[in-house]
Tab-separated table of C-alpha atoms in Angstrom:
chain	number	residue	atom	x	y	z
K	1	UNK	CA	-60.179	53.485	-182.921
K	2	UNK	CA	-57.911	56.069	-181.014
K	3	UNK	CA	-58.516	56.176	-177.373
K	4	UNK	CA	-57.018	59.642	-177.382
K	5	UNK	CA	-58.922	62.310	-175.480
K	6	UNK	CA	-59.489	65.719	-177.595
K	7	UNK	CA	-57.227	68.378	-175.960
K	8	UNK	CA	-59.415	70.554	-173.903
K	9	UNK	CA	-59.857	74.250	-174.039
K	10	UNK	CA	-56.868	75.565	-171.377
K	11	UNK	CA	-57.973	78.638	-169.329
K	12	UNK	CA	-56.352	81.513	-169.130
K	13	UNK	CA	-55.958	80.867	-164.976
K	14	UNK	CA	-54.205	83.524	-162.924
K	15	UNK	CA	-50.541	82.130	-162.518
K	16	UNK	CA	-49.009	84.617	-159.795
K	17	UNK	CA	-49.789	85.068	-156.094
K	18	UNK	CA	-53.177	84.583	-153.989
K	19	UNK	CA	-53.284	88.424	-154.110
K	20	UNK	CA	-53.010	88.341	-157.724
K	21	UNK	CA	-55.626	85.565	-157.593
K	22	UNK	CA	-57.966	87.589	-155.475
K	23	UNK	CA	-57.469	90.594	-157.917
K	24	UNK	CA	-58.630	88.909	-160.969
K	25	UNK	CA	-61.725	87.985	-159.001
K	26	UNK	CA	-62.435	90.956	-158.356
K	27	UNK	CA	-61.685	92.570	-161.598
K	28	UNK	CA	-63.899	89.997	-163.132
K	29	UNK	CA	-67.049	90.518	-160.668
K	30	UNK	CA	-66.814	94.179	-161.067
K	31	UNK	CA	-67.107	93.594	-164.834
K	32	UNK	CA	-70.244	91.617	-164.597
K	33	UNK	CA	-71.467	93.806	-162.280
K	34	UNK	CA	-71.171	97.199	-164.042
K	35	UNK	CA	-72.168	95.468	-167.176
K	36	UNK	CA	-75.173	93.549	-166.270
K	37	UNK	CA	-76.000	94.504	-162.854
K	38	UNK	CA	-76.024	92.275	-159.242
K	39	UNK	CA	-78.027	89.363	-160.246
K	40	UNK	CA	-75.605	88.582	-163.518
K	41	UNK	CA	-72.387	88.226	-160.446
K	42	UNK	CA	-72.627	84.575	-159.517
K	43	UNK	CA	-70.006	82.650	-158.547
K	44	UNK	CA	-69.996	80.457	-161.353
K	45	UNK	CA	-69.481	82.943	-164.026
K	46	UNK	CA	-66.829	84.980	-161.630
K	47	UNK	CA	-64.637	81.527	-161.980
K	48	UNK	CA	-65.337	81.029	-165.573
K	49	UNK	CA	-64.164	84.312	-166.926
K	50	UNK	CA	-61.086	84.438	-164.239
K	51	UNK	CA	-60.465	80.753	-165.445
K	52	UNK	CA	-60.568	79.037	-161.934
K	53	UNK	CA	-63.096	76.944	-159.967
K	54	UNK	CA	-65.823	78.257	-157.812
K	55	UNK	CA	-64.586	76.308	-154.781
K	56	UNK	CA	-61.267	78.815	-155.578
K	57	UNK	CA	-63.687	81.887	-155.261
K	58	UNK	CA	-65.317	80.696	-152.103
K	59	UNK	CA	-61.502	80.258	-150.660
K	60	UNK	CA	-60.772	83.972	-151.312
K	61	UNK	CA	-63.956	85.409	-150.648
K	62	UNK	CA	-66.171	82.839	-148.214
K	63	UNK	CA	-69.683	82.996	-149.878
K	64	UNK	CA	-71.288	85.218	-152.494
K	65	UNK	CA	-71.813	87.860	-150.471
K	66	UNK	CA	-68.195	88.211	-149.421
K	67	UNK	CA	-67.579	88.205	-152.539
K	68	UNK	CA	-70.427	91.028	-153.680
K	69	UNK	CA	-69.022	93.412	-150.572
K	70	UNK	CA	-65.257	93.646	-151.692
K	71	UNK	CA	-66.335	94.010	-154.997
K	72	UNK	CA	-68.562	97.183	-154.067
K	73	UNK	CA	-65.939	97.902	-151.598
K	74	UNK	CA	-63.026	98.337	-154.472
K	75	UNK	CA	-65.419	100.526	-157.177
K	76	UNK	CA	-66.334	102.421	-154.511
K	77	UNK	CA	-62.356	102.664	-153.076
K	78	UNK	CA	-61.762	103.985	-156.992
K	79	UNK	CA	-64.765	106.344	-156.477
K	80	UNK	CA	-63.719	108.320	-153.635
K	81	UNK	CA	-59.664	108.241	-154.580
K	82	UNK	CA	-60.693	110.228	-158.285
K	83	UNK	CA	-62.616	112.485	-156.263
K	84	UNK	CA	-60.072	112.701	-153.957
K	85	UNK	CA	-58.154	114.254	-156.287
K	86	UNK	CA	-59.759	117.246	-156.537
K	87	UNK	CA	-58.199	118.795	-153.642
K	88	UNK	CA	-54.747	118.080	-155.285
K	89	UNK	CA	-52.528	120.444	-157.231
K	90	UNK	CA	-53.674	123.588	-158.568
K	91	UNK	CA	-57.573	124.354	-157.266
K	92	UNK	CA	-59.912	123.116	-160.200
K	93	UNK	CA	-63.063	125.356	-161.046
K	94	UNK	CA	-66.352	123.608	-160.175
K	95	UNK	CA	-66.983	122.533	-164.118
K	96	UNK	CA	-63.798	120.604	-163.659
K	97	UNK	CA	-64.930	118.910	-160.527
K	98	UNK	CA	-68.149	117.725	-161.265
K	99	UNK	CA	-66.761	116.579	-165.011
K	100	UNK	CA	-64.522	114.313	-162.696
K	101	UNK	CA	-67.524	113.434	-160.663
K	102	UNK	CA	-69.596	112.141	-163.576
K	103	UNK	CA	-66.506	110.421	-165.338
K	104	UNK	CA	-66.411	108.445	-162.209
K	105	UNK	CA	-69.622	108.342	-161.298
K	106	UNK	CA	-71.314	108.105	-164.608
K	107	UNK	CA	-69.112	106.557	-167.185
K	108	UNK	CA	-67.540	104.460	-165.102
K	109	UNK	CA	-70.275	102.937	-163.546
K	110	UNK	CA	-69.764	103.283	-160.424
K	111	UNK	CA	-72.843	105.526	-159.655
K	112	UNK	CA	-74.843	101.759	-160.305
K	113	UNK	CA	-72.943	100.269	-158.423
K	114	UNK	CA	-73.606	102.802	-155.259
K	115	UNK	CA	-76.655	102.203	-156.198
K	116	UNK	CA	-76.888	98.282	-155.546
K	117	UNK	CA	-74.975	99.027	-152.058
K	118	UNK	CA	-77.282	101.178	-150.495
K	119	UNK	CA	-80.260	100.430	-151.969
K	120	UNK	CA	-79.492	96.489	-150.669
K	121	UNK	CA	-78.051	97.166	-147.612
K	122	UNK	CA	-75.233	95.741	-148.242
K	123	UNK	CA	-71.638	96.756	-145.282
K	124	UNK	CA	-70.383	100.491	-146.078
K	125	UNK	CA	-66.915	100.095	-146.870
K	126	UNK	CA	-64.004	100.121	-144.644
K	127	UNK	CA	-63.130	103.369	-142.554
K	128	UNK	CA	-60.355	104.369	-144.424
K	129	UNK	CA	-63.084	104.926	-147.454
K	130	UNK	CA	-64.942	106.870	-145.022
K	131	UNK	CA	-62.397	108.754	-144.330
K	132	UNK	CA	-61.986	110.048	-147.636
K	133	UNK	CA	-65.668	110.370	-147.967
K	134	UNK	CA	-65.580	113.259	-145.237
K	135	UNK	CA	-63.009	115.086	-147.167
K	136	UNK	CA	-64.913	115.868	-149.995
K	137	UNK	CA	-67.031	118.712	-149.058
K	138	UNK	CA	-64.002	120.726	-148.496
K	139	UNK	CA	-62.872	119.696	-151.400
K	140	UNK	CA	-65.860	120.280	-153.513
K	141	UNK	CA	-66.361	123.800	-151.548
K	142	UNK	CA	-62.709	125.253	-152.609
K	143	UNK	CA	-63.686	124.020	-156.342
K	144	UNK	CA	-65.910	126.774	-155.823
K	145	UNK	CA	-63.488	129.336	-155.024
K	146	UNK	CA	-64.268	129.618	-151.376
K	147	UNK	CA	-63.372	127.925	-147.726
K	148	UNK	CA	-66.090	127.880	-145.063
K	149	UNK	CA	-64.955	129.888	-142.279
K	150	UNK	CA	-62.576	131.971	-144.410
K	151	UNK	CA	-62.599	135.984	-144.597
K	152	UNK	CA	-64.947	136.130	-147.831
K	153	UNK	CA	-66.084	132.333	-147.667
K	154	UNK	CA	-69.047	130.676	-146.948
K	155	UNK	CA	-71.249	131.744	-143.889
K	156	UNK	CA	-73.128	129.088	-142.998
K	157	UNK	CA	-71.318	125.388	-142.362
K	158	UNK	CA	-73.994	123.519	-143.512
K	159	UNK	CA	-72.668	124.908	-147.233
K	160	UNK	CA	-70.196	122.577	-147.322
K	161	UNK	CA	-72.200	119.564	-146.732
K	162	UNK	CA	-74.834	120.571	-149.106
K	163	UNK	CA	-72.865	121.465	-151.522
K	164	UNK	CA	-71.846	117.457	-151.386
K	165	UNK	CA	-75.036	116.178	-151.352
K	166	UNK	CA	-76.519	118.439	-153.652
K	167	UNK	CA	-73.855	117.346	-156.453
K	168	UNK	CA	-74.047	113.600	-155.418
K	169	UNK	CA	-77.825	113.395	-156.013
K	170	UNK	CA	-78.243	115.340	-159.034
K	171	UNK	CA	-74.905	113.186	-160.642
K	172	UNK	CA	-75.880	110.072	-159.435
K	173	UNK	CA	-79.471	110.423	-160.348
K	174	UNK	CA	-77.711	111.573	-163.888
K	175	UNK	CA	-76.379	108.436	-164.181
K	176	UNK	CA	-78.965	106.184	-163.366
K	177	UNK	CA	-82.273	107.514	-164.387
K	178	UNK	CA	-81.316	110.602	-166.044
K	179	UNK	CA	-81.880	109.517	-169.435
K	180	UNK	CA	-85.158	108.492	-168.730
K	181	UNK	CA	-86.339	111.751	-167.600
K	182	UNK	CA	-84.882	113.693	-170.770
K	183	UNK	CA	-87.151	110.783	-172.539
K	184	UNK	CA	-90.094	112.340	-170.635
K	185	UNK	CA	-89.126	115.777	-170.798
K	186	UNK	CA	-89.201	115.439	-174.611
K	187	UNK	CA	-85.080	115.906	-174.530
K	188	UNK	CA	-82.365	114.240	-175.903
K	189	UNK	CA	-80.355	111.964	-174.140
K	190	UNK	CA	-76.963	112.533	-175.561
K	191	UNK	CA	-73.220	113.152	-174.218
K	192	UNK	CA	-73.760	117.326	-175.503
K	193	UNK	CA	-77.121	117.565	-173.049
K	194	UNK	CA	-75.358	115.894	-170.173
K	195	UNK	CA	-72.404	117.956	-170.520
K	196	UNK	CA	-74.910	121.039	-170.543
K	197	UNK	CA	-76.650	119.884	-167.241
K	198	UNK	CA	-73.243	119.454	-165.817
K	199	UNK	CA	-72.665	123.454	-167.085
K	200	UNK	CA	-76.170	124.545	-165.930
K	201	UNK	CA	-75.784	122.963	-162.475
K	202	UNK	CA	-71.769	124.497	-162.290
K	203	UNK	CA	-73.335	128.219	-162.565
K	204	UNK	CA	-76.667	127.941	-160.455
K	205	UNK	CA	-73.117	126.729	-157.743
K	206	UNK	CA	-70.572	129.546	-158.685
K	207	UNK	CA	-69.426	131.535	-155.720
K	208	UNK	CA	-71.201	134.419	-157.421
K	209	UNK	CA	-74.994	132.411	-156.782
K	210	UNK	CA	-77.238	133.770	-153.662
């Protein structure tokens, strides 16, 4: 009888630098997250689809929750630098902006994974996120053709603000219970009708509302 072992499965194990290391983590966790929410990220499966140990998470992120606050911390990093670029290049009209706000948001997944951060109490993420975070009512406000303050732009200075928060709850909520209201509403729940919510809500914004 051979006393040879059978060759076991190799992993496909991250081969570059701790940072690289850290990124695959990460990568991996985010997957599990957007796919099958916070309860499916456990440190276990993390290691087992990067390829590594657990004890090899725990030295990159400390504990599970470390590890649950970067990875909410990088989707929502990705977040805020697509919706950063609005304010880039040539001005975009507000149908642009909020199609880049639900292809973020939306398709992405990232609007669930807001979601799990707030809703658990979970850190905000660092200040420079923040930071970009304050510059998107401007942002969203010149997508509408008009600068508070400006000769012909928006009286009051709460617009600006609004505007924000107006678009982030009616996108997010889009994206996370959206479909289940067209269930109710006796609507379909299909790319075409979220596309003509996104139109709907673009006009009732336009520079030419009251």
């Amino acid at each position: 009888m051979s006393s040879r072992r059978p060759p076991s499965r190799r992993r496909d194990r991250p081969t570059g630098s701790g940072a690289e290391t850290r990124a695959a983590i990460l990568r991996a966790a985010d997957a599990l997250l957007r796919a099958e929410g916070p309860a499916k990220v456990r440190l276990d499966a993390v290691a087992q689809a990067v390829g590594i140990s657990r004890q090899a998470v725990l030295h990159h992120f400390g504990s599970r929750d470390g590890l649950m606050r970067a990875t909410v911390g990088r989707a929502w990093a990705e977040l805020f630098a697509e919706l950063r670029g609005l304010g880039e290049g040539e001005r975009p009209s507000l149908a642009a902006a909020l199609e880049r706000v639900d292809e973020v948001a939306r398709r992405r997944g990232n609007a669930r994974v807001g979601a799990w951060l707030l809703l658990s109490g979970a850190q905000l993420p660092p200040e420079a996120i923040e930071g970009q975070l304050a510059a998107l009512p401007g942002q969203l406000v010149e997508a509408r053709g008009a600068e508070p303050g400006a000769p012909g732009g928006v009286a009051d200075p709460r617009d600006a603000h609004y505007t924000t928060l107006l678009v982030a709850a009616a996108l997010f909520g889009d994206a996370i219970f959206g479909g289940r209201f067209r269930e109710v509403f006796g609507m379909e729940d299909s790319e075409a009708a979220r596309a003509d919510f996104r139109a709907w809500l673009a006009a009732r914004l336009g520079p030419s509302c009251p």
